[in-house]
Tab-separated table of C-alpha atoms in Angstrom:
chain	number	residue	atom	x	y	z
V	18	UNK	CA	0.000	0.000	0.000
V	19	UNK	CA	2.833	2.229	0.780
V	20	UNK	CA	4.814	1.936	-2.399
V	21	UNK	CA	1.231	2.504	-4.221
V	22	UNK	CA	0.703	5.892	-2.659
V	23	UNK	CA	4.880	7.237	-3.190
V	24	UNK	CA	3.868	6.086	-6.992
V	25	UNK	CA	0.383	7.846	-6.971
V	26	UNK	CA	2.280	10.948	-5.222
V	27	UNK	CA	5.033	10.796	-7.565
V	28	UNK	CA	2.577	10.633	-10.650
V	29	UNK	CA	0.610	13.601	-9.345
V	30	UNK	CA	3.931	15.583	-8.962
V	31	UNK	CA	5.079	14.780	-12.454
V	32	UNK	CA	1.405	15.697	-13.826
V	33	UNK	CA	2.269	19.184	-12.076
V	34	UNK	CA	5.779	19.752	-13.522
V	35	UNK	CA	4.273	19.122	-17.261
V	36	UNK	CA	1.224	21.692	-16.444
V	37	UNK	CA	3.459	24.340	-15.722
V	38	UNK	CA	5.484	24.368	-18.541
V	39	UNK	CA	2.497	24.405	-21.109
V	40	UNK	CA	2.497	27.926	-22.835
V	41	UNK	CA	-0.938	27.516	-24.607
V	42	UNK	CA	-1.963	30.615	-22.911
V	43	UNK	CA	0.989	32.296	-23.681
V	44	UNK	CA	1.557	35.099	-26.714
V	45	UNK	CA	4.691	35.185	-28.636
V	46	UNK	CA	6.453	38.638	-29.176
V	47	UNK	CA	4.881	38.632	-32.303
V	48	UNK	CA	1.518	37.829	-30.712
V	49	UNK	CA	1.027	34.772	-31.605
V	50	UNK	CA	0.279	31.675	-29.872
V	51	UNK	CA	3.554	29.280	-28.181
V	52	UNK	CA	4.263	25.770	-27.651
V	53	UNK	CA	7.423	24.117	-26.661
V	54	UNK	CA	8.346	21.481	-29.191
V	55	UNK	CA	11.786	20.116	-29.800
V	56	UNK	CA	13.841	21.879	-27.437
V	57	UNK	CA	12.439	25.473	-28.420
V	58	UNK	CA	9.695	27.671	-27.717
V	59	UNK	CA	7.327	27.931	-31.404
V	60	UNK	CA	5.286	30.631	-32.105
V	61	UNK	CA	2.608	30.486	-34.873
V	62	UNK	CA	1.960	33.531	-36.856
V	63	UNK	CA	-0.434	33.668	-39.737
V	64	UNK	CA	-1.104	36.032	-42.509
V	65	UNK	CA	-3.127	35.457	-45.980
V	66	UNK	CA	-1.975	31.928	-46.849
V	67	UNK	CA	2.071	32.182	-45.110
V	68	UNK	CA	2.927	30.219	-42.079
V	69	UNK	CA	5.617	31.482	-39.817
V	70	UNK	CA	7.010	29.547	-37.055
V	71	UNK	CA	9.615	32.188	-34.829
V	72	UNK	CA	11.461	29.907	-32.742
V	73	UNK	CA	12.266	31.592	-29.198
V	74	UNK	CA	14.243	30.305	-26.138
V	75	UNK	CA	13.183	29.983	-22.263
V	76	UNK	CA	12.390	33.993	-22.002
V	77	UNK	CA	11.161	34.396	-25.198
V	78	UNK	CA	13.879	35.762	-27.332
V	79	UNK	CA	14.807	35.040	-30.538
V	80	UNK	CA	16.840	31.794	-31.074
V	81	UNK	CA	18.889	30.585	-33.975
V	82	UNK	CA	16.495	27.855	-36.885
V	83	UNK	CA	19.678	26.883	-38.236
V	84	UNK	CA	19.644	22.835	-38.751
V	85	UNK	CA	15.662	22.846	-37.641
V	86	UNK	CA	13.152	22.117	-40.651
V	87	UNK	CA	9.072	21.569	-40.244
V	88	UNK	CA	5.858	21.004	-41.692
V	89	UNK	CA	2.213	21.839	-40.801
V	90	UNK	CA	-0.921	20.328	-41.609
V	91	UNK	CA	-3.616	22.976	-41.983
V	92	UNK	CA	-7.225	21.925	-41.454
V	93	UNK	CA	-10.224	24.012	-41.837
V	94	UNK	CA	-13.542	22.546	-42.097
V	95	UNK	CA	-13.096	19.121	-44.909
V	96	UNK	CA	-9.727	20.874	-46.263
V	97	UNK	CA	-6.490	19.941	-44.822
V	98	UNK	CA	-3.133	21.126	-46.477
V	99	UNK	CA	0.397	20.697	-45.614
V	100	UNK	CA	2.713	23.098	-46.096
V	101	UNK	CA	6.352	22.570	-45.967
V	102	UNK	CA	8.253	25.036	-43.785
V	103	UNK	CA	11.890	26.492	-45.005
V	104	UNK	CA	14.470	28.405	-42.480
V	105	UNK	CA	13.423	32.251	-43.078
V	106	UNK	CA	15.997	34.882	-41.589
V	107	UNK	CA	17.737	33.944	-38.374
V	108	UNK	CA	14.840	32.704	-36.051
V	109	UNK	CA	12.020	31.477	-38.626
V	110	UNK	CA	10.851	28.854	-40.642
V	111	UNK	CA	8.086	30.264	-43.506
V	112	UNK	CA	5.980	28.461	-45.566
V	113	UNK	CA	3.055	29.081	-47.923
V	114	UNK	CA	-0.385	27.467	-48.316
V	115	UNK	CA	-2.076	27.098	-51.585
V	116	UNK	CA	-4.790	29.684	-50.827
V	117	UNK	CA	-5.497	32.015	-47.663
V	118	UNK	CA	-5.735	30.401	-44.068
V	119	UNK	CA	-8.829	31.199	-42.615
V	120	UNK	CA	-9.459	32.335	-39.043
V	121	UNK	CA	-9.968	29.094	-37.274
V	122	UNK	CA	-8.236	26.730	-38.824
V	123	UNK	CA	-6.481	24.154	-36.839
V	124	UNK	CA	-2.541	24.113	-37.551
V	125	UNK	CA	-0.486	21.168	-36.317
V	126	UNK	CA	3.216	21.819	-36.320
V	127	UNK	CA	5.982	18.863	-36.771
V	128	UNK	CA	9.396	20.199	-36.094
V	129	UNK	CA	12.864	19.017	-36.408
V	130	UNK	CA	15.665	20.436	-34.543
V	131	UNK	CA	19.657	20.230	-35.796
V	132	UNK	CA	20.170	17.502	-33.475
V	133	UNK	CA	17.647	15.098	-34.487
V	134	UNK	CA	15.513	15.718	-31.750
V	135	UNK	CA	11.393	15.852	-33.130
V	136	UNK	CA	8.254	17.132	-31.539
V	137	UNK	CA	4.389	17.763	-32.486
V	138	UNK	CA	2.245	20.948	-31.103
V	139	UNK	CA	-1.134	21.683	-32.164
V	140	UNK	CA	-2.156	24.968	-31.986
């Protein structure tokens, strides 16, 4: 019974730690929404049909893309699109739909950073 209630405790505590460090509620410096995925803070930022990902450290400031490279799926309504993302300036990855994004539509990033390491964030 013991040893079940140190693994309940320690499952609560871990459950904690993860909460904590969930920016969904966070803006970017560019306003946009932020997720951590592979390693790096990602902010989404949308205009007409491009798809910017600014890639920001702990405190939010800009952070090298060099070596990273993405995709995101786009859905909105019975259309889904993915769009390829490219290393744009010193912090960003860009991409561009086939047509403009609408408000609403549900982006799910895939990123890959210079070491290998991969993560998913839907925003």
């Amino acid at each position: 019974m013991k040893k079940f209630l140190i693994a309940v405790a320690l499952m609560l505590w871990a459950g904690v730690a993860v909460a904590q460090h969930n920016h969904a509620a966070t803006k970017g410096p560019n306003g946009g929404p932020v997720h951590d995925v592979a390693g790096v803070h990602a902010e989404l930022v949308m205009s007409g049909n491009t798809v910017t990902i600014n890639l920001l450290d702990e405190a939010n400031k800009p952070t090298s893309a060099k070596g990273f490279s993405g995709s995101v799926l786009i859905v909105a309504g019975s259309s889904r699109e993915t769009v390829q993302l490219a290393v744009s300036g010193d912090n960003s990855l860009k991409g561009d739909a086939k047509a403009a994004i609408p408000s609403g539509a549900q982006v799910t990033l895939v990123l890959k950073n210079a070491a290998g390491k991969s993560g998913q964030a839907k925003f």
